[in-house]
Amino acid sequence: MTQEIMTFINDNIFGVWFLIGAALVFWMQAGFAMVEAGFTRAKNTGNILMKNLMDFCIGTVMFILIGFSFLLGEDMLGFIGKPGFDLFSSYSNFSFSSFVFNLVFCATTATIVSGAMAERTKFLSYCIYSGVISALIYPIEAHWIWGGGWLAQLGFHDFAGSCAIHMVGGVSALIGAWLLGPRIGKFTKDENGKIRKVNAIPGHNLALGCLGCFILWFGWYGFNGAAATSIDQLGSIFLTTTISPAVATVVCMIFTWLKYGKPDVSMCLNASLAGLVAITAPCDVTDAAGSIVIGAVAGLLVVFGVWLLDYKLHVDDPVGAVAVHFMNGIWGTFAVGLFATNTAPGYAIADKNGNELVGLFYGGGVKLLGLQCLGIITVLAWAAVTITITFLVIKATIGLRVSEEEEIIGLDQTEHGLASAYADFALTSSINNFSSATPVKLPKNAVPIDEAVPVQVRTPDPSVATGSDVSITKITIYAKQSRFDALNEAMAAIGINGMTVTNVLGCGAQHGRTSKYRGVTMDMNLLPKIQVDIVVSKVSPRTVIEAAKKALYTGHIGDGKIFVYNVENAIRISTGAEGYDALQD
């Protein structure tokens, strides 16, 4: 009786956890939306959000109609589930939990494609191929693996979808991005059409990208752990799902630090996801040591993948979806054949004769590794052929890509009539958020102050008559926002009590200074600056210039610039006073 009670409680606890896990996987849609929006430009944010919303909604419709039965219907020759409408004809006996759980996984496959094809894909075309993935491509190959199909019968193992979901979504993303072509400005070509330079197109909001990364990592505990059937197995899965991405991120940080001179933020975010993708297939059958190796390889593989697409294949993938999902989906599936160990709780990999299969590095030989390779090749071939046909049909009929003009304007406006995803947004000042009036510690190799804060004097046309008999000078200062407090105090100290401050974006010709985004050198990047306009007549312009140079100087090229103009006249509107009198209190 006690055993029956414990079995009842255990079954119900894990039945509830199964649905909670499905909810966590659904929450990953928000993570994908944030990652993709953050890694792309602001003018396409609304379009990205709409695509991620419709992935799930269109996927639900298609999964109801045919996807679910193709995946989990009665097996037909090991290839496909028998089509049926039990959801409508036999609702009282329907497997509700299984439907919801498999639905959220299906939506994940489709949403992977969105990021690689971002910023230049027609919304209607996206809706169509997203529906095809959810209705046909994913359910059929997932039946082979999880629905009792031929791969499952052989002993192929993909616990949570490195192959069925991430590799399939990743190869679809690769083919789609290749057929679309790169975004305008991604590659510079010579007169013969040969690509001679790769250009970085940074995402507009890394904070969103980071938030999305953490949401995905959180949701991944449901992604990998929802199908666990015991506390020990669930704990082991949580452990491996934590170790792999953490190690991947550390390895990526160290590698990019050594290779590029600085640890790459966006690449490390991708590395966390790469580690999660790689551990998804073997999460239930590997141990801590295996997870460390799997994560370390994933951290290097994602950097290699981004470089390969940019510099060799010349495929434009704005968010790194191919490197994260395709390459690490293959690696994670392959890793099962290397690191599967029967010391893992609930271990249950066996061939069609019931013989236990173990990974190569744990004494199992190459049989399991061979099965994993067979699964990779066949699923990859299925997905590549079917998605290519889908894309080519769409391209030949309604077209895949928006026009050049639409791409330049942005898909928010042209595809959705949305002026901006950030209504009423304007650049805001960082002023008052810095304690920048404190002395600056100069670097050892500080450049001279006249080089860091150059001054240019602009003289008026001598043929134009001035309206004032007193010299009036306008001084325009461009500087870092973080130095405003120091500048403001310096101006007050010399008697300047009036100025106009504007937030601007700008950059200068700073030879020798380069930065990288995802391993690509950035020649020019618009940075937030302040423009300070001061008009003086009583205070000497030279006094203002020297005080400004001293306040802004940090010893680095790029501290700012000062422009000096002779002003013909000044007129106070309220009183009509002109010249010197117009500038007095």
Coordinates of C-alpha atoms in Angstrom, one line a residue:
M1 CA 0.0 0.0 0.0
T2 CA 2.8 2.4 0.9
Q3 CA 4.5 1.7 -2.4
E4 CA 1.3 2.3 -4.3
I5 CA 0.8 5.7 -2.5
M6 CA 4.4 6.7 -3.3
T7 CA 4.0 5.7 -6.9
F8 CA 0.8 7.7 -7.1
I9 CA 2.4 10.8 -5.6
N10 CA 5.5 10.5 -7.7
D11 CA 3.5 10.1 -10.9
N12 CA 1.4 13.2 -10.1
I13 CA 4.3 15.3 -9.1
F14 CA 6.2 14.6 -12.3
G15 CA 3.0 15.0 -14.3
V16 CA 2.7 18.6 -12.9
W17 CA 6.4 19.2 -13.4
F18 CA 6.0 18.1 -17.0
L19 CA 3.5 20.9 -17.6
I20 CA 5.6 23.4 -15.7
G21 CA 8.5 22.5 -17.9
A22 CA 6.3 23.1 -21.0
A23 CA 5.5 26.6 -19.6
L24 CA 9.2 27.3 -19.1
V25 CA 9.8 26.3 -22.8
F26 CA 7.0 28.6 -23.9
W27 CA 8.7 31.4 -21.9
M28 CA 11.8 30.8 -24.0
Q29 CA 9.9 32.6 -26.9
A30 CA 10.4 35.8 -24.9
G31 CA 14.1 35.0 -24.6
F32 CA 14.4 34.5 -28.4
A33 CA 12.6 37.7 -29.0
M34 CA 14.9 39.7 -26.7
V35 CA 18.1 38.2 -28.1
E36 CA 17.1 38.8 -31.7
A37 CA 15.8 42.3 -31.0
G38 CA 18.9 43.2 -29.1
F39 CA 21.3 41.9 -31.7
T40 CA 19.6 43.7 -34.6
R41 CA 18.9 47.4 -35.3
A42 CA 16.2 49.4 -33.7
K43 CA 14.4 50.1 -36.9
N44 CA 13.5 46.4 -37.1
T45 CA 12.6 45.7 -33.5
G46 CA 8.8 45.6 -34.0
N47 CA 9.2 43.2 -36.9
I48 CA 11.4 40.9 -34.8
L49 CA 8.8 40.9 -32.0
M50 CA 5.9 40.2 -34.4
K51 CA 7.8 37.2 -35.9
N52 CA 8.5 35.6 -32.5
L53 CA 4.9 36.1 -31.5
M54 CA 3.6 34.6 -34.8
D55 CA 6.0 31.6 -34.6
F56 CA 4.1 30.3 -31.7
C57 CA 0.6 31.3 -32.9
I58 CA 1.0 30.0 -36.4
G59 CA 2.8 26.9 -35.1
T60 CA -0.1 26.2 -32.8
V61 CA -2.6 26.3 -35.7
M62 CA -0.5 24.1 -37.9
F63 CA 0.3 21.7 -35.0
I64 CA -3.4 21.3 -34.3
L65 CA -4.2 20.6 -38.0
I66 CA -1.5 18.0 -38.9
G67 CA 1.8 18.5 -37.0
F68 CA 0.8 16.7 -33.8
S69 CA -0.5 13.6 -35.6
F70 CA 2.6 13.4 -37.8
L71 CA 4.7 13.5 -34.7
L72 CA 2.9 11.3 -32.2
G73 CA 0.3 9.5 -34.3
E74 CA 0.4 5.7 -34.8
D75 CA 3.7 4.8 -36.4
M76 CA 3.6 4.2 -40.2
L77 CA 6.7 2.3 -41.4
G78 CA 8.9 4.2 -38.9
F79 CA 8.7 7.3 -41.1
I80 CA 5.6 9.3 -40.1
G81 CA 2.7 9.3 -37.6
K82 CA -0.7 8.4 -38.9
P83 CA -2.8 11.6 -39.6
G84 CA -5.8 12.0 -37.3
F85 CA -8.0 14.4 -35.5
D86 CA -8.3 12.9 -32.1
L87 CA -8.1 16.4 -30.6
F88 CA -11.6 17.0 -32.1
S89 CA -13.1 13.5 -32.3
S90 CA -11.9 12.1 -29.0
Y91 CA -11.2 15.0 -26.8
S92 CA -12.0 13.3 -23.5
N93 CA -9.3 10.7 -24.1
F94 CA -6.8 13.0 -25.7
S95 CA -3.2 13.3 -24.4
F96 CA -3.5 17.0 -23.3
S97 CA -0.1 17.3 -21.6
S98 CA 1.8 15.6 -24.5
F99 CA 0.2 18.0 -27.0
V100 CA 1.1 21.1 -25.1
F101 CA 4.7 19.9 -24.4
N102 CA 5.4 19.0 -28.0
L103 CA 3.8 22.2 -29.3
V104 CA 6.2 24.5 -27.4
F105 CA 9.2 22.5 -28.7
C106 CA 7.8 22.8 -32.2
A107 CA 7.6 26.6 -31.9
T108 CA 11.2 26.7 -30.8
T109 CA 12.4 25.1 -34.0
A110 CA 10.7 27.7 -36.1
T111 CA 11.8 30.7 -34.1
I112 CA 15.5 29.8 -34.5
V113 CA 15.3 30.7 -38.2
S114 CA 14.0 34.2 -37.5
G115 CA 17.3 35.6 -36.2
A116 CA 19.5 34.5 -39.1
M117 CA 17.1 35.9 -41.6
A118 CA 16.4 39.1 -39.7
E119 CA 16.2 42.6 -41.1
R120 CA 15.5 41.7 -44.7
T121 CA 12.8 39.0 -44.9
K122 CA 9.3 39.7 -46.0
F123 CA 6.9 39.1 -43.1
L124 CA 4.4 37.2 -45.3
S125 CA 7.2 34.9 -46.5
Y126 CA 8.3 34.3 -42.9
C127 CA 4.8 33.4 -41.9
I128 CA 4.6 30.8 -44.7
Y129 CA 7.8 29.0 -44.0
S130 CA 7.3 29.1 -40.3
G131 CA 4.0 27.3 -40.9
V132 CA 5.7 24.7 -43.1
I133 CA 8.3 24.0 -40.5
S134 CA 5.6 23.5 -37.8
A135 CA 3.4 21.4 -40.0
L136 CA 5.8 19.1 -41.8
I137 CA 9.5 19.5 -41.5
Y138 CA 9.8 19.3 -37.7
P139 CA 7.0 16.8 -36.9
I140 CA 8.2 14.2 -39.3
E141 CA 11.8 14.1 -38.3
A142 CA 10.8 14.4 -34.6
H143 CA 8.7 11.3 -35.1
W144 CA 11.8 9.4 -36.1
I145 CA 13.4 10.4 -32.8
W146 CA 10.6 10.7 -30.3
G147 CA 7.5 9.3 -31.9
G148 CA 8.6 5.7 -32.2
G149 CA 10.1 6.1 -35.6
W150 CA 13.0 4.3 -37.1
L151 CA 15.8 6.2 -35.4
A152 CA 14.3 5.6 -32.0
Q153 CA 14.0 1.9 -32.8
L154 CA 17.7 1.7 -33.6
G155 CA 18.7 3.4 -30.3
F156 CA 19.5 6.9 -31.5
H157 CA 19.5 9.3 -28.5
D158 CA 18.5 13.0 -28.4
F159 CA 16.9 13.6 -25.1
A160 CA 15.7 17.2 -25.5
G161 CA 16.5 18.2 -29.1
S162 CA 20.0 19.1 -30.0
C163 CA 19.3 17.3 -33.3
A164 CA 15.5 17.4 -33.7
I165 CA 15.2 21.1 -32.8
H166 CA 18.4 23.0 -32.8
M167 CA 20.2 21.4 -35.7
V168 CA 17.1 21.5 -37.8
G169 CA 16.3 25.1 -37.0
G170 CA 20.0 26.0 -37.5
V171 CA 20.3 24.4 -40.9
S172 CA 17.1 26.1 -42.0
A173 CA 18.5 29.4 -40.8
L174 CA 21.8 28.8 -42.7
I175 CA 20.0 28.0 -46.0
G176 CA 17.5 30.8 -45.6
A177 CA 20.3 33.4 -44.8
W178 CA 22.3 32.1 -47.8
L179 CA 19.4 32.3 -50.2
L180 CA 18.4 35.8 -48.9
G181 CA 21.9 37.3 -49.2
P182 CA 23.5 39.6 -46.8
R183 CA 22.1 42.8 -45.4
I184 CA 23.0 46.0 -47.2
G185 CA 26.4 47.1 -46.0
K186 CA 27.5 43.8 -44.4
F187 CA 30.2 43.1 -47.0
T188 CA 32.3 45.5 -49.2
K189 CA 32.9 44.3 -52.7
D190 CA 35.5 45.4 -55.3
E191 CA 34.8 46.3 -58.9
N192 CA 34.8 42.6 -59.8
G193 CA 32.2 41.8 -57.2
K194 CA 34.6 40.0 -54.9
I195 CA 34.1 40.5 -51.2
R196 CA 37.2 42.3 -49.8
K197 CA 35.9 43.4 -46.4
V198 CA 33.5 42.3 -43.7
N199 CA 31.7 45.1 -41.9
A200 CA 30.3 44.9 -38.4
I201 CA 26.6 45.9 -37.9
P202 CA 26.2 46.0 -34.1
G203 CA 22.9 45.2 -32.5
H204 CA 21.2 48.2 -31.0
N205 CA 20.7 47.0 -27.4
L206 CA 23.0 44.5 -25.8
A207 CA 21.0 44.9 -22.6
L208 CA 18.0 43.3 -24.3
G209 CA 20.2 40.6 -25.8
C210 CA 21.6 39.8 -22.3
L211 CA 18.1 39.7 -20.8
G212 CA 17.1 37.3 -23.5
C213 CA 20.1 35.1 -22.8
F214 CA 19.2 34.8 -19.1
I215 CA 15.5 34.1 -20.0
L216 CA 16.6 31.3 -22.4
W217 CA 19.0 29.8 -19.8
F218 CA 16.2 29.8 -17.2
G219 CA 13.7 28.3 -19.6
W220 CA 16.3 25.6 -20.6
Y221 CA 15.8 23.9 -17.2
G222 CA 12.3 23.1 -18.4
F223 CA 13.5 22.4 -22.0
N224 CA 16.0 19.7 -20.8
G225 CA 14.4 18.7 -17.5
A226 CA 10.7 18.4 -18.2
A227 CA 10.8 14.8 -19.3
A228 CA 12.7 13.7 -16.2
T229 CA 11.0 10.9 -14.3
S230 CA 12.8 10.9 -10.9
I231 CA 14.4 13.5 -8.6
D232 CA 17.9 12.1 -9.1
Q233 CA 17.5 12.3 -12.9
L234 CA 16.1 15.8 -12.7
G235 CA 18.9 16.9 -10.5
S236 CA 21.6 15.4 -12.8
I237 CA 20.0 17.1 -15.8
F238 CA 19.9 20.5 -14.0
L239 CA 23.6 20.0 -13.1
T240 CA 24.7 19.3 -16.7
T241 CA 22.5 22.0 -18.0
T242 CA 24.3 24.5 -15.7
I243 CA 27.9 23.3 -16.2
S244 CA 28.0 23.2 -20.0
P245 CA 26.9 26.8 -20.7
A246 CA 29.0 28.2 -17.8
V247 CA 32.1 26.5 -19.1
A248 CA 31.3 27.5 -22.7
T249 CA 31.1 31.1 -21.7
V250 CA 34.3 31.1 -19.7
V251 CA 36.2 29.5 -22.5
C252 CA 34.7 31.9 -25.0
M253 CA 35.7 34.9 -22.8
I254 CA 39.3 33.7 -22.5
F255 CA 39.6 32.9 -26.2
T256 CA 38.2 36.2 -27.4
W257 CA 40.2 38.1 -24.9
L258 CA 43.4 36.5 -26.2
K259 CA 42.4 36.7 -29.9
Y260 CA 40.9 40.2 -30.0
G261 CA 42.5 41.9 -27.1
K262 CA 39.2 42.3 -25.2
P263 CA 36.5 39.9 -24.0
D264 CA 33.7 40.0 -26.5
V265 CA 30.3 40.6 -24.9
S266 CA 28.0 39.5 -27.6
M267 CA 30.1 36.5 -28.4
C268 CA 30.0 35.4 -24.8
L269 CA 26.2 35.7 -24.8
N270 CA 26.2 33.4 -27.8
A271 CA 28.5 31.1 -26.1
S272 CA 26.1 30.6 -23.1
L273 CA 23.4 29.6 -25.6
A274 CA 25.9 27.4 -27.5
G275 CA 26.7 25.5 -24.3
L276 CA 23.0 25.0 -23.7
V277 CA 22.3 23.7 -27.2
A278 CA 25.3 21.3 -27.0
I279 CA 24.2 19.7 -23.7
T280 CA 20.5 19.4 -24.8
A281 CA 20.9 15.9 -26.4
P282 CA 23.2 14.3 -23.8
C283 CA 21.9 16.2 -20.7
D284 CA 20.4 13.0 -19.2
V285 CA 23.2 10.6 -20.0
T286 CA 26.4 12.5 -19.3
D287 CA 28.2 13.3 -16.1
A288 CA 30.0 16.5 -14.8
A289 CA 33.3 15.7 -16.6
G290 CA 31.5 15.1 -19.9
S291 CA 29.5 18.3 -19.5
I292 CA 32.8 20.3 -19.0
V293 CA 34.3 19.0 -22.2
I294 CA 31.0 19.5 -24.1
G295 CA 30.8 23.1 -22.9
A296 CA 34.4 23.9 -23.6
V297 CA 34.1 22.7 -27.2
A298 CA 30.9 24.7 -27.6
G299 CA 32.6 27.9 -26.4
L300 CA 35.2 27.6 -29.1
L301 CA 32.9 26.3 -31.8
V302 CA 30.6 29.3 -31.6
V303 CA 33.5 31.7 -32.2
F304 CA 34.7 29.5 -35.1
G305 CA 31.2 29.4 -36.5
V306 CA 30.7 33.2 -36.5
W307 CA 34.1 33.6 -38.2
L308 CA 33.4 30.9 -40.8
L309 CA 30.1 32.5 -41.8
D310 CA 31.5 36.0 -42.0
Y311 CA 34.9 35.4 -43.6
K312 CA 34.6 32.2 -45.6
L313 CA 31.0 31.5 -46.4
H314 CA 30.0 35.2 -46.5
V315 CA 26.6 34.4 -45.0
D316 CA 25.1 37.2 -43.0
D317 CA 23.7 35.9 -39.7
P318 CA 22.9 38.9 -37.5
V319 CA 22.4 37.0 -34.2
G320 CA 24.7 34.0 -34.6
A321 CA 21.9 31.5 -34.9
V322 CA 23.8 29.2 -37.2
A323 CA 26.9 29.0 -35.0
V324 CA 24.8 28.5 -31.9
H325 CA 22.1 26.1 -33.0
F326 CA 23.3 24.4 -36.2
M327 CA 27.0 23.8 -35.3
N328 CA 26.4 23.1 -31.6
G329 CA 23.3 21.1 -32.4
I330 CA 25.5 18.7 -34.4
W331 CA 28.2 18.7 -31.7
G332 CA 25.7 18.0 -28.9
T333 CA 24.2 15.1 -30.8
F334 CA 27.6 13.7 -31.7
A335 CA 28.7 14.1 -28.1
V336 CA 26.2 11.5 -26.9
G337 CA 28.2 8.9 -28.7
L338 CA 31.3 10.1 -26.9
F339 CA 30.2 10.9 -23.3
A340 CA 27.1 8.8 -22.6
T341 CA 27.7 7.0 -19.3
N342 CA 25.5 4.5 -17.5
T343 CA 26.4 6.1 -14.2
A344 CA 23.8 8.8 -15.0
P345 CA 20.5 8.4 -13.2
G346 CA 17.8 6.8 -15.3
Y347 CA 20.2 5.7 -18.0
A348 CA 18.2 4.0 -20.8
I349 CA 20.0 3.9 -24.1
A350 CA 19.7 0.6 -25.8
D351 CA 19.6 -0.8 -29.4
K352 CA 16.6 -2.5 -31.0
N353 CA 17.6 -5.8 -29.3
G354 CA 17.7 -4.3 -25.9
N355 CA 21.5 -4.2 -25.6
E356 CA 22.8 -1.2 -23.5
L357 CA 24.8 1.3 -25.5
V358 CA 27.5 3.5 -23.9
G359 CA 29.7 6.3 -25.2
L360 CA 33.1 5.8 -26.8
F361 CA 35.0 7.5 -23.9
Y362 CA 33.2 5.3 -21.3
G363 CA 34.1 2.0 -22.9
G364 CA 31.1 1.5 -25.2
G365 CA 33.0 1.4 -28.5
V366 CA 31.7 3.1 -31.6
K367 CA 28.3 1.6 -32.0
L368 CA 26.4 4.4 -30.3
L369 CA 28.6 7.0 -32.0
G370 CA 27.7 5.5 -35.4
L371 CA 24.0 5.6 -34.6
Q372 CA 24.4 9.3 -33.6
C373 CA 26.2 10.0 -36.9
L374 CA 23.5 8.2 -38.8
G375 CA 20.8 10.3 -37.1
I376 CA 22.7 13.6 -37.8
I377 CA 23.1 12.8 -41.5
T378 CA 19.6 11.7 -42.2
V379 CA 17.8 14.4 -40.2
L380 CA 20.1 17.0 -41.7
A381 CA 19.4 15.7 -45.2
W382 CA 15.6 15.8 -44.6
A383 CA 15.6 19.3 -43.1
A384 CA 18.0 20.7 -45.8
V385 CA 16.0 19.3 -48.7
T386 CA 12.6 20.2 -47.5
I387 CA 13.4 23.7 -46.3
T388 CA 15.3 24.5 -49.5
I389 CA 12.3 23.5 -51.6
T390 CA 10.1 25.6 -49.3
F391 CA 12.4 28.7 -49.7
L392 CA 12.7 28.3 -53.4
V393 CA 9.0 28.1 -53.9
I394 CA 8.4 31.1 -51.8
K395 CA 11.2 33.0 -53.6
A396 CA 9.8 32.1 -57.0
T397 CA 6.2 33.2 -56.1
I398 CA 5.9 36.0 -53.6
G399 CA 9.6 36.6 -52.9
L400 CA 11.7 36.1 -49.8
R401 CA 13.4 39.5 -49.5
V402 CA 12.1 43.0 -49.1
S403 CA 13.2 45.8 -51.5
E404 CA 16.4 47.7 -50.9
E405 CA 14.4 50.8 -50.0
E406 CA 12.3 48.9 -47.5
E407 CA 15.4 47.4 -45.9
I408 CA 17.0 50.8 -45.6
I409 CA 13.9 52.4 -44.0
G410 CA 13.4 49.5 -41.7
L411 CA 10.8 46.7 -41.6
D412 CA 8.9 48.2 -38.6
Q413 CA 7.7 51.0 -40.9
T414 CA 7.4 49.3 -44.2
E415 CA 6.0 45.9 -43.1
H416 CA 3.9 47.0 -40.1
G417 CA 3.3 50.7 -40.4
L418 CA 5.1 51.2 -37.1
A419 CA 7.1 54.4 -37.0
S420 CA 9.2 53.0 -34.2
A421 CA 9.2 50.3 -31.6
Y422 CA 10.4 53.0 -29.2
A423 CA 7.7 55.6 -29.5
D424 CA 8.7 59.0 -28.1
F425 CA 12.2 57.7 -27.5
A426 CA 15.0 60.2 -27.7
L427 CA 18.6 60.1 -26.8
T428 CA 18.8 61.0 -23.1
S429 CA 21.8 62.6 -21.4
S430 CA 24.0 60.7 -19.1
I431 CA 24.6 64.0 -17.4
N432 CA 24.4 63.9 -13.6
N433 CA 25.0 60.2 -13.6
F434 CA 28.7 60.6 -13.4
S435 CA 31.1 61.9 -10.7
S436 CA 33.3 63.2 -13.5
A437 CA 34.5 66.4 -12.0
T438 CA 37.1 64.5 -10.0
P439 CA 40.6 64.5 -11.3
V440 CA 41.4 62.0 -14.1
K441 CA 44.3 59.6 -13.8
L442 CA 46.2 59.9 -17.0
P443 CA 47.4 56.8 -18.8
K444 CA 51.2 56.2 -19.1
N445 CA 51.1 56.9 -22.8
A446 CA 48.9 60.0 -22.6
V447 CA 48.8 62.0 -25.8
P448 CA 49.4 65.8 -25.6
I449 CA 46.4 67.9 -24.6
D450 CA 46.3 69.8 -28.0
E451 CA 46.1 66.4 -29.8
A452 CA 43.4 65.0 -27.5
V453 CA 41.3 68.2 -27.5
P454 CA 42.1 70.0 -30.7
V455 CA 40.9 73.6 -31.4
Q456 CA 39.8 75.0 -34.8
V457 CA 39.1 78.7 -35.4
R458 CA 36.6 79.6 -38.0
T459 CA 36.6 83.2 -39.3
P460 CA 33.6 84.9 -41.0
D461 CA 33.5 86.3 -44.5
P462 CA 35.2 89.7 -44.2
S463 CA 32.8 91.1 -46.9
V464 CA 29.9 90.7 -44.5
A465 CA 29.3 93.7 -42.2
T466 CA 29.0 92.9 -38.5
G467 CA 26.2 94.2 -36.3
S468 CA 28.3 94.8 -33.2
D469 CA 31.3 96.9 -32.4
V470 CA 32.3 94.5 -29.7
S471 CA 33.9 91.1 -30.5
I472 CA 31.5 88.2 -30.0
T473 CA 32.7 84.7 -30.2
K474 CA 30.9 81.4 -30.3
I475 CA 32.6 78.4 -28.9
T476 CA 31.3 74.9 -29.8
I477 CA 32.6 72.0 -27.8
Y478 CA 32.0 68.3 -28.6
A479 CA 32.9 66.0 -25.7
K480 CA 32.1 62.8 -23.9
Q481 CA 28.9 62.9 -21.9
S482 CA 30.8 61.6 -18.9
R483 CA 32.9 64.8 -18.8
F484 CA 30.0 67.3 -18.7
D485 CA 30.1 67.8 -14.9
A486 CA 33.8 68.7 -15.1
L487 CA 33.2 71.1 -18.0
N488 CA 30.2 72.7 -16.3
E489 CA 32.2 73.4 -13.1
A490 CA 35.1 74.8 -15.1
M491 CA 32.9 77.2 -17.0
A492 CA 31.2 78.4 -13.8
A493 CA 34.6 79.0 -12.3
I494 CA 35.6 81.5 -15.1
G495 CA 32.2 83.3 -15.1
I496 CA 30.3 81.5 -17.8
N497 CA 26.7 81.2 -16.7
G498 CA 25.0 80.4 -20.0
M499 CA 25.4 77.6 -22.4
T500 CA 23.3 75.3 -24.7
V501 CA 23.8 71.6 -24.3
T502 CA 22.6 69.0 -26.9
N503 CA 22.9 65.3 -27.0
V504 CA 24.4 64.2 -30.3
L505 CA 25.9 61.1 -31.9
G506 CA 29.3 61.4 -33.5
C507 CA 32.7 60.0 -34.3
G508 CA 36.0 61.3 -35.6
A509 CA 39.0 60.0 -37.5
Q510 CA 40.8 58.3 -34.7
H511 CA 43.7 56.6 -36.4
G512 CA 45.1 53.6 -34.7
R513 CA 41.9 53.0 -32.6
T514 CA 39.9 50.0 -33.6
S515 CA 37.2 48.0 -31.9
K516 CA 35.6 44.7 -32.7
Y517 CA 32.0 43.4 -32.7
R518 CA 31.7 39.6 -32.8
G519 CA 35.3 39.4 -34.1
V520 CA 34.7 41.9 -37.0
T521 CA 36.7 45.1 -37.0
M522 CA 34.6 48.3 -36.7
D523 CA 36.1 51.3 -38.6
M524 CA 33.6 53.8 -37.4
N525 CA 30.9 53.8 -34.7
L526 CA 28.6 56.6 -33.7
L527 CA 29.0 57.3 -30.0
P528 CA 26.9 59.4 -27.7
K529 CA 28.4 62.9 -27.2
I530 CA 27.4 66.3 -26.0
Q531 CA 27.5 69.5 -28.0
V532 CA 28.0 72.6 -25.8
D533 CA 27.6 76.0 -27.4
I534 CA 28.8 79.0 -25.5
V535 CA 28.7 82.6 -26.8
V536 CA 31.1 85.1 -25.0
S537 CA 31.9 88.8 -25.2
K538 CA 33.1 89.7 -21.7
V539 CA 35.1 86.6 -21.0
S540 CA 38.1 86.0 -23.2
P541 CA 37.6 83.1 -25.7
R542 CA 41.1 81.9 -24.9
T543 CA 40.1 81.6 -21.2
V544 CA 37.1 79.5 -22.1
I545 CA 39.2 77.3 -24.5
E546 CA 42.0 76.6 -22.0
A547 CA 39.5 75.9 -19.2
A548 CA 37.5 73.5 -21.4
K549 CA 40.7 71.7 -22.6
K550 CA 41.8 71.2 -19.0
A551 CA 38.3 69.9 -17.9
L552 CA 38.0 67.5 -20.8
Y553 CA 41.5 66.1 -21.0
T554 CA 42.0 62.5 -20.0
G555 CA 45.0 61.8 -22.1
H556 CA 43.2 59.8 -24.9
I557 CA 42.6 60.8 -28.4
G558 CA 38.8 61.3 -28.6
D559 CA 38.5 63.5 -25.6
G560 CA 36.7 66.0 -27.8
K561 CA 37.0 68.9 -30.2
I562 CA 36.5 72.7 -29.8
F563 CA 35.5 75.0 -32.7
V564 CA 35.7 78.8 -32.4
Y565 CA 33.6 81.1 -34.5
N566 CA 33.5 84.9 -34.8
V567 CA 29.8 86.0 -34.4
E568 CA 28.5 88.8 -36.6
N569 CA 25.8 89.9 -34.1
A570 CA 23.6 88.8 -31.2
I571 CA 20.0 89.9 -30.7
R572 CA 18.0 89.5 -27.5
I573 CA 14.4 88.9 -28.7
S574 CA 12.7 90.1 -25.5
T575 CA 14.3 93.5 -25.4
G576 CA 15.7 94.1 -28.9
A577 CA 19.2 94.7 -27.5
E578 CA 22.0 93.8 -29.9
G579 CA 25.7 93.0 -29.8
Y580 CA 27.4 93.2 -26.4
D581 CA 24.3 94.4 -24.6
A582 CA 22.3 91.3 -25.8
L583 CA 24.6 89.0 -23.9
Q584 CA 24.5 90.7 -20.5
D585 CA 22.2 89.7 -17.6

